[in-house]
PDB file of C-alpha atoms in Angstrom:
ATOM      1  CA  UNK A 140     -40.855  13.668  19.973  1.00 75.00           C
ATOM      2  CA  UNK A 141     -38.661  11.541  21.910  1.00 79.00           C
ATOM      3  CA  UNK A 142     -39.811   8.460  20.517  1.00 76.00           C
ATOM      4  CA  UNK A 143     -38.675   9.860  16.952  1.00 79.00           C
ATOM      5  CA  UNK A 144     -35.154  10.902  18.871  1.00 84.00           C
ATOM      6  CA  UNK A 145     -34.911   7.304  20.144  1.00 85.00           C
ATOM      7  CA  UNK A 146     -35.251   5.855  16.554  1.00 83.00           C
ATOM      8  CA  UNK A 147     -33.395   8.632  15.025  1.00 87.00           C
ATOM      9  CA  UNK A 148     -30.273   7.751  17.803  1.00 90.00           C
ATOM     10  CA  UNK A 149     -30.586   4.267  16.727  1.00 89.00           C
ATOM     11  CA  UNK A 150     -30.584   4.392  13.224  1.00 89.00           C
ATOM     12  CA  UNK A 151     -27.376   6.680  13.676  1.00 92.00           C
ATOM     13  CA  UNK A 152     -25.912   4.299  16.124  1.00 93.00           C
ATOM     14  CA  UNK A 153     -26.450   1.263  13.289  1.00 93.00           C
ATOM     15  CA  UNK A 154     -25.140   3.503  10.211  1.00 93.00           C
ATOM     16  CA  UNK A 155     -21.688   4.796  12.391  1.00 94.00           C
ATOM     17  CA  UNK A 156     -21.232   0.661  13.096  1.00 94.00           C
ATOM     18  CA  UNK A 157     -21.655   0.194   8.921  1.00 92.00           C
ATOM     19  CA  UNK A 158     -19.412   3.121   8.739  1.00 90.00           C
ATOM     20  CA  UNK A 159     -16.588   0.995  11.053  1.00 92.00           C
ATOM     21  CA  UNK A 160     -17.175  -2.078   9.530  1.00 91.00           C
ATOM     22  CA  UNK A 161     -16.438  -0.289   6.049  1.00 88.00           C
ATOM     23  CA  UNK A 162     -13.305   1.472   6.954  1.00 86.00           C
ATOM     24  CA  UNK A 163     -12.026  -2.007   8.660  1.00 87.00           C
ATOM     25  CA  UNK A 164     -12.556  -3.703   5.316  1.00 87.00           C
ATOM     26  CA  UNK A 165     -11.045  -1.037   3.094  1.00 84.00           C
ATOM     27  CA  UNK A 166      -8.355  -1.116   5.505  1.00 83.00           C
ATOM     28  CA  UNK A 167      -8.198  -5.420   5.127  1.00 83.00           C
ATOM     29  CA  UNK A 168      -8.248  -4.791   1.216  1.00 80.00           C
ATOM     30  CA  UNK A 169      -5.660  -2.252   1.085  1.00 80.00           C
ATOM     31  CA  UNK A 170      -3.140  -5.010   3.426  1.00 79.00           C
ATOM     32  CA  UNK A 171      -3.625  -7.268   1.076  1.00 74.00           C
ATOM     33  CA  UNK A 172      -3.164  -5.698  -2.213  1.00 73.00           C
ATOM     34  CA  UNK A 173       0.097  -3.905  -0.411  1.00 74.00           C
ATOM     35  CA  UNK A 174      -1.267  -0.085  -0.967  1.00 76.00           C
ATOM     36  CA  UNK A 175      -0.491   2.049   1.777  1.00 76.00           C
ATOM     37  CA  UNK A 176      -3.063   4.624   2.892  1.00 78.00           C
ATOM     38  CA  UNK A 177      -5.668   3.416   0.021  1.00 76.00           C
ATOM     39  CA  UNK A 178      -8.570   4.176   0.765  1.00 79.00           C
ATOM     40  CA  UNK A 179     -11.291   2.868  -1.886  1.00 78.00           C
ATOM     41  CA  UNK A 180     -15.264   4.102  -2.438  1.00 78.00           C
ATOM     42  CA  UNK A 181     -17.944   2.561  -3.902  1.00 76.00           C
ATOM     43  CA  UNK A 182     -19.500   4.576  -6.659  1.00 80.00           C
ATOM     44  CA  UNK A 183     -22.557   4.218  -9.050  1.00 79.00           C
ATOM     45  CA  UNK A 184     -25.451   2.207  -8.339  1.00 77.00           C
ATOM     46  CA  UNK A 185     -25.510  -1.307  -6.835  1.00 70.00           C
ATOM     47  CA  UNK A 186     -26.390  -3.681  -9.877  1.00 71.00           C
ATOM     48  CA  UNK A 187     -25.081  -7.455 -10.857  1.00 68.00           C
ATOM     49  CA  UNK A 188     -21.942  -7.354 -13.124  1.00 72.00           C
ATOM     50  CA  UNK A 189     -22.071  -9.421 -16.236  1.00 74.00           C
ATOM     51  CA  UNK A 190     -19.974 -12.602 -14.878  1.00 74.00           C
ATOM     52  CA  UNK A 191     -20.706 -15.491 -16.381  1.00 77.00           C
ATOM     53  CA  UNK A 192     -21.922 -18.308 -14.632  1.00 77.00           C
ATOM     54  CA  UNK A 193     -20.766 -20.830 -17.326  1.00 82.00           C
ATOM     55  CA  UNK A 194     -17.866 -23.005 -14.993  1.00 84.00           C
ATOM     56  CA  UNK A 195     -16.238 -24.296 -18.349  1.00 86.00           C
ATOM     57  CA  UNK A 196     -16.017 -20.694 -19.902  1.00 86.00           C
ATOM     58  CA  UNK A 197     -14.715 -19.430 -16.821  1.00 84.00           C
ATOM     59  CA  UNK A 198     -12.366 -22.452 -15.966  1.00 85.00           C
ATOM     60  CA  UNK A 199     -10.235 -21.627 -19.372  1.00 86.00           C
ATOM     61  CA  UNK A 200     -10.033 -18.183 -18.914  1.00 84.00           C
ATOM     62  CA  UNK A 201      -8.317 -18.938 -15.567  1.00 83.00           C
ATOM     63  CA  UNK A 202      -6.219 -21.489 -16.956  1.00 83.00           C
ATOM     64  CA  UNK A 203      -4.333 -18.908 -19.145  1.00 83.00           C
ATOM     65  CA  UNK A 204      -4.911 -15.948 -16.597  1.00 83.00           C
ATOM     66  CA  UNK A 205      -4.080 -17.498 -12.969  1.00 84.00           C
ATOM     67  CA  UNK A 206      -0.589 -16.715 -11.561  1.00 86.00           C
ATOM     68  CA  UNK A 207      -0.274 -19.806  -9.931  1.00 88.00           C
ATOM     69  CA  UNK A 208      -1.481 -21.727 -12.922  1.00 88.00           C
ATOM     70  CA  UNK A 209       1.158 -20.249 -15.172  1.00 90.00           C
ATOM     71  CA  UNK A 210       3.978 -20.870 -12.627  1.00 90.00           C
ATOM     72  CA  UNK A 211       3.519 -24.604 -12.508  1.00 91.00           C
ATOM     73  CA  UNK A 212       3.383 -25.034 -16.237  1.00 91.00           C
ATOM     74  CA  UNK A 213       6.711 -23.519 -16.162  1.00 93.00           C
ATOM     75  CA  UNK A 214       7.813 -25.203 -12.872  1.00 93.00           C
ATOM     76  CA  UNK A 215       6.821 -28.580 -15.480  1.00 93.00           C
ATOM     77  CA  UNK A 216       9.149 -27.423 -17.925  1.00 94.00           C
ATOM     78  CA  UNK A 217      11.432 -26.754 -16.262  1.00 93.00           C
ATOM     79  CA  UNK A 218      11.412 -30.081 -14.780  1.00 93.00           C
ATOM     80  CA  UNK A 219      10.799 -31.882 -18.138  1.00 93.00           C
ATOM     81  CA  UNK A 220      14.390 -30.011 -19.503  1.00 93.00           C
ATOM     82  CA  UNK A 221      16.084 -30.897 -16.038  1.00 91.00           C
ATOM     83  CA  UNK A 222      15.340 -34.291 -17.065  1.00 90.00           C
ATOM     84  CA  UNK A 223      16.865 -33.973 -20.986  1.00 91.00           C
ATOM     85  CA  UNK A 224      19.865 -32.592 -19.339  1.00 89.00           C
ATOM     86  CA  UNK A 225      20.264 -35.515 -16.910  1.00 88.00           C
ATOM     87  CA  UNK A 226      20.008 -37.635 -19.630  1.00 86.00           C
ATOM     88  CA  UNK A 227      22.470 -35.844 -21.660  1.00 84.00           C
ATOM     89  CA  UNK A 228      25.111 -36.095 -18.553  1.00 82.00           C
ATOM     90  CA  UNK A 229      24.733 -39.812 -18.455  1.00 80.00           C
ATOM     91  CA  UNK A 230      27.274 -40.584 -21.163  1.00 79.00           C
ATOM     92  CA  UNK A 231      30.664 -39.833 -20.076  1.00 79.00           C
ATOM     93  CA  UNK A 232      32.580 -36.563 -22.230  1.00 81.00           C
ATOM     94  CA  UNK A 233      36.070 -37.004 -23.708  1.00 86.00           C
ATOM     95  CA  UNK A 234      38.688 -34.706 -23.249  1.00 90.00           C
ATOM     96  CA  UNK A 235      41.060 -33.501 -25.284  1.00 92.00           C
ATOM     97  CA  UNK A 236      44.931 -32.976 -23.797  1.00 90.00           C
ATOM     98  CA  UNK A 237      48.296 -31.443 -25.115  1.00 91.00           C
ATOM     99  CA  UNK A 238      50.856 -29.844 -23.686  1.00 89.00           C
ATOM    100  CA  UNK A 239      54.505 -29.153 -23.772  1.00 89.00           C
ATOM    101  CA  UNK A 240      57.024 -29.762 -20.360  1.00 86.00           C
ATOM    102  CA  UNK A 241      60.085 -28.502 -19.823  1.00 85.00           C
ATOM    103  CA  UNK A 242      63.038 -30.508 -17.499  1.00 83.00           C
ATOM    104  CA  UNK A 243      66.419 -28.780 -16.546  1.00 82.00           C
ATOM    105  CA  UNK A 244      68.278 -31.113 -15.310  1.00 78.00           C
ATOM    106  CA  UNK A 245      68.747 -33.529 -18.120  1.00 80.00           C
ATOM    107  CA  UNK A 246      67.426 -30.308 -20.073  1.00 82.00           C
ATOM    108  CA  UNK A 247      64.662 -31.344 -22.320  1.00 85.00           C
ATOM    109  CA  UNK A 248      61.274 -30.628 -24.074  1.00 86.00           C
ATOM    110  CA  UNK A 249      58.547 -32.967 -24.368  1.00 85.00           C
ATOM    111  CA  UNK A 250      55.740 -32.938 -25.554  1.00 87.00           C
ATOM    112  CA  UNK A 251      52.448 -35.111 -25.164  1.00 85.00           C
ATOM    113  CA  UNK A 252      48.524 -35.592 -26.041  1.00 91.00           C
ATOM    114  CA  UNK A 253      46.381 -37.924 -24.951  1.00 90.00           C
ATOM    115  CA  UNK A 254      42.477 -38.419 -24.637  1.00 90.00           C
ATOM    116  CA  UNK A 255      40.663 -39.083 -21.205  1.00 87.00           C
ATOM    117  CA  UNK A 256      37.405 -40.753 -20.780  1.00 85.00           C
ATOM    118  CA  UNK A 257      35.481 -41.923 -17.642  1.00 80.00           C
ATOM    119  CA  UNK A 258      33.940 -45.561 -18.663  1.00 79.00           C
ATOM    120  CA  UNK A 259      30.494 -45.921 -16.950  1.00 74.00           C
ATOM    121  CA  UNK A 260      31.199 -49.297 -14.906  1.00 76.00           C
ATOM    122  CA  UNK A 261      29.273 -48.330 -12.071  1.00 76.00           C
ATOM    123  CA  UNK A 262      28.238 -44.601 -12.762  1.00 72.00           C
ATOM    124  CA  UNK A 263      26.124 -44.834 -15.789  1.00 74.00           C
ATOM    125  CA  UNK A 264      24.084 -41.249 -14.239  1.00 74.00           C
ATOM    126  CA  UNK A 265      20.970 -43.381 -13.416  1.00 81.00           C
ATOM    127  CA  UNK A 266      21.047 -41.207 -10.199  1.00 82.00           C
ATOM    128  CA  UNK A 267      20.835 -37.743 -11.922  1.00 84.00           C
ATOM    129  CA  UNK A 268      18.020 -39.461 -14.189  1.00 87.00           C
ATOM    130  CA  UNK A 269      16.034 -40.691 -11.363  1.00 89.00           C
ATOM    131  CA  UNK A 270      16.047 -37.507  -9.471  1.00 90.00           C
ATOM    132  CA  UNK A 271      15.362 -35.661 -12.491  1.00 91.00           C
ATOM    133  CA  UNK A 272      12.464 -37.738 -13.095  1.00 92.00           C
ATOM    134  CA  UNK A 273      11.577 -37.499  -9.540  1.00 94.00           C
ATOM    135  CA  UNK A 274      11.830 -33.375 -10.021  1.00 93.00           C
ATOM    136  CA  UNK A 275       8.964 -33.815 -12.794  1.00 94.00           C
ATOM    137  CA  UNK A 276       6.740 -36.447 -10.940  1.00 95.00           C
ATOM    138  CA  UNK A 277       6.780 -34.406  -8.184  1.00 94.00           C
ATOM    139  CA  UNK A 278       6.108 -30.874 -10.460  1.00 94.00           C
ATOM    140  CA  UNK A 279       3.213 -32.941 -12.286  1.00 94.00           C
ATOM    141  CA  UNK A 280       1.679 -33.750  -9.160  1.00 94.00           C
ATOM    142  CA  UNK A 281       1.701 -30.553  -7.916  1.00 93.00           C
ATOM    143  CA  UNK A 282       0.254 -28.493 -10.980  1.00 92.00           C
ATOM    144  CA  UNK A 283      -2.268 -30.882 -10.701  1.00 94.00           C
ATOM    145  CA  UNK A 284      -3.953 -30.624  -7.505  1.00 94.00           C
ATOM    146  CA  UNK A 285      -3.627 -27.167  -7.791  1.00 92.00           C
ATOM    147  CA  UNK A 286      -5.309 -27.123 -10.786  1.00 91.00           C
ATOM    148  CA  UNK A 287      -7.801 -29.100  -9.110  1.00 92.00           C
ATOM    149  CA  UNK A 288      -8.265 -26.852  -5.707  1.00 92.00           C
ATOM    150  CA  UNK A 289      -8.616 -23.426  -8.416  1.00 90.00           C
ATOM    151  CA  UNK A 290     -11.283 -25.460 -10.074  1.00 90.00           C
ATOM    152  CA  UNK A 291     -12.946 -26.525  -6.811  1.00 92.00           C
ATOM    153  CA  UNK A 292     -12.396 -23.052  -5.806  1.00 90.00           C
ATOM    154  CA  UNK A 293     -13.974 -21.622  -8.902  1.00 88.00           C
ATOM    155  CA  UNK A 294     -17.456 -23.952  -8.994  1.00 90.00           C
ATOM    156  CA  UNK A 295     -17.304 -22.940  -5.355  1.00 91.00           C
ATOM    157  CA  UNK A 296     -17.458 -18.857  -6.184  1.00 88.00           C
ATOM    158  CA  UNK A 297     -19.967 -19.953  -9.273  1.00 88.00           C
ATOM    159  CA  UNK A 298     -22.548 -21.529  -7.339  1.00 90.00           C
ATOM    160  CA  UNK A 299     -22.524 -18.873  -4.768  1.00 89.00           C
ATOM    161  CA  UNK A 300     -22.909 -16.139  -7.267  1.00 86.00           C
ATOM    162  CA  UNK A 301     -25.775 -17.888  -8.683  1.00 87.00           C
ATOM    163  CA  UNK A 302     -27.213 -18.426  -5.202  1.00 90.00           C
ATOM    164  CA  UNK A 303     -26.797 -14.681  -4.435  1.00 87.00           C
ATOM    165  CA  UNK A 304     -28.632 -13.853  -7.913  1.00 87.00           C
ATOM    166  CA  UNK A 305     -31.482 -16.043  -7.427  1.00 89.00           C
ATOM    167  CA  UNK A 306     -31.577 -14.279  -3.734  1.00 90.00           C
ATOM    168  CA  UNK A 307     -31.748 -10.506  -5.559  1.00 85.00           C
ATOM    169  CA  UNK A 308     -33.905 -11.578  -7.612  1.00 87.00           C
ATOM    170  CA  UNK A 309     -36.322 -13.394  -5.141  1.00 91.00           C
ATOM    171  CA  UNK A 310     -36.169 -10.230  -2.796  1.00 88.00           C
ATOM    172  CA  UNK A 311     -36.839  -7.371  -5.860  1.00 86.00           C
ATOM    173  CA  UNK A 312     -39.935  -9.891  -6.658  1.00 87.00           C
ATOM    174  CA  UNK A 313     -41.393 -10.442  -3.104  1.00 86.00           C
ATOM    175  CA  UNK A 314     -39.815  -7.197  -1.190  1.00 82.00           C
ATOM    176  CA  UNK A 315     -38.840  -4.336  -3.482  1.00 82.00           C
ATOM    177  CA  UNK A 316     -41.861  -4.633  -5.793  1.00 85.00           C
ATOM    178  CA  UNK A 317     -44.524  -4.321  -3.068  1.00 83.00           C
ATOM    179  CA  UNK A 318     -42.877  -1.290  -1.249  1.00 83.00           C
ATOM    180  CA  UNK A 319     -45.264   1.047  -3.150  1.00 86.00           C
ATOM    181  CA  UNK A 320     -48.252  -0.534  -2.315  1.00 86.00           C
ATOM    182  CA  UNK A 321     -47.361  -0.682   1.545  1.00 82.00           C
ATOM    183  CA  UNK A 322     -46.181   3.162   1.346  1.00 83.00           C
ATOM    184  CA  UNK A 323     -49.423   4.027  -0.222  1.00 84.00           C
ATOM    185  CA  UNK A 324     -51.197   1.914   2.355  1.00 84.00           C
ATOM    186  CA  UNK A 325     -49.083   3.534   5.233  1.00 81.00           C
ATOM    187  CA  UNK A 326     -49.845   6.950   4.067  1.00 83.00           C
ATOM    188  CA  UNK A 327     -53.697   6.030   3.988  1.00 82.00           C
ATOM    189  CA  UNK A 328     -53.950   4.404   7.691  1.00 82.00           C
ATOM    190  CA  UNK A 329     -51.760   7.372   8.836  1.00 78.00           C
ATOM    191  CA  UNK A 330     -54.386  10.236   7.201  1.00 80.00           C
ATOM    192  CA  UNK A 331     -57.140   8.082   8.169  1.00 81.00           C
ATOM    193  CA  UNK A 332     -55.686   8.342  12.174  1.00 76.00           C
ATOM    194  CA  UNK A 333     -55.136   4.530  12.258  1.00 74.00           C
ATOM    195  CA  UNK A 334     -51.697   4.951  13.020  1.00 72.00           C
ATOM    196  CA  UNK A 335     -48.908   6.760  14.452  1.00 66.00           C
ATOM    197  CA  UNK A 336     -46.121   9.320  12.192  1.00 60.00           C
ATOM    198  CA  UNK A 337     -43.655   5.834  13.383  1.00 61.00           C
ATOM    199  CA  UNK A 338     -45.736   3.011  12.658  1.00 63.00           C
TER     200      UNK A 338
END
């Protein structure tokens, strides 16, 4: 009887530590989603969802679904219109000018227009252009190797789901399918008096 009290006290001790662990997760998960007091429970059985394992399938799903994705094909166009704009600016704008003045003393009215132009001797707005074009290099660049680290990231998640798969499936083969043989074959040594109520 204490024997069975021992095990008993230790199988509590291990399911109040899975109990801890659990509420320090849903507590992690809740942080980082930003929902105060959520507290989220498991429910139905534990089975595989149908995810895909095909990386090409899933890769342009993500492409038109990521966050991050999206925001750097607009950060590009962005940067690709910066650049029209720049070159736009390059080429200098007339203006336009009339006007009346007035003098008192000779009294008189004149009145003038003229037209005002900067010439482009030494400006010609290749500064705007280059940093415009600098603005897109730099976008291109980094749309890229974040496409590339979401991809990496992606075959990385992929291969461990098919890892974990081949794992469940290994263990139902060589673990869960024999459990009825060995609880048959417990229950027999046990009536036979070849082994304990534990054992």
């Amino acid at each position: 009887m204490l024997r069975i009290t021992q095990e008993v006290q230790s199988l509590n001790t291990r399911l109040e530590n899975a109990q801890t662990n659990l509420t320090s997760t849903v507590g992690e998960l809740a942080s980082l989603l930003g929902f105060p007091n959520w507290k989220p429970q498991a429910s139905g059985t534990l089975e595989p969802i149908g995810v895909s394992v095909d990386v090409d399938k899933l890769w342009q799903q993500t492409e038109h679904s990521n966050p991050d994705l999206e925001t750097a094909r607009r950060e590009m166009i962005a940067a690709d219109s910066g650049l029209e704009k720049a070159a736009r600016e390059r080429w200098p704008v007339p203006s336009l000018m009339f006007g009346t003045a007035f003098t008192d003393k000779p009294y008189g009215n004149t009145t003038f227009a003229g037209v005002s132009v900067d010439l482009p001797i030494f400006d010609r707005g290749q500064g705007g252009i280059a940093r415009a074009a600098a603005e897109v290099h730099a976008s291109k660049l980094k749309r890229e190797l974040l496409m590339a680290a979401t991809r990496q990231e992606l075959e990385r998640a992929v291969d461990v789901l098919a890892r974990r798969r081949a794992t469940l499936a290994k263990t139902e083969k060589q673990v869960v399918a024999p459990l009825p043989t060995l609880k048959q074959m417990a229950e027999d040594a046990y009536r036979l008096g070849q082994t304990g109520l534990i054992e």
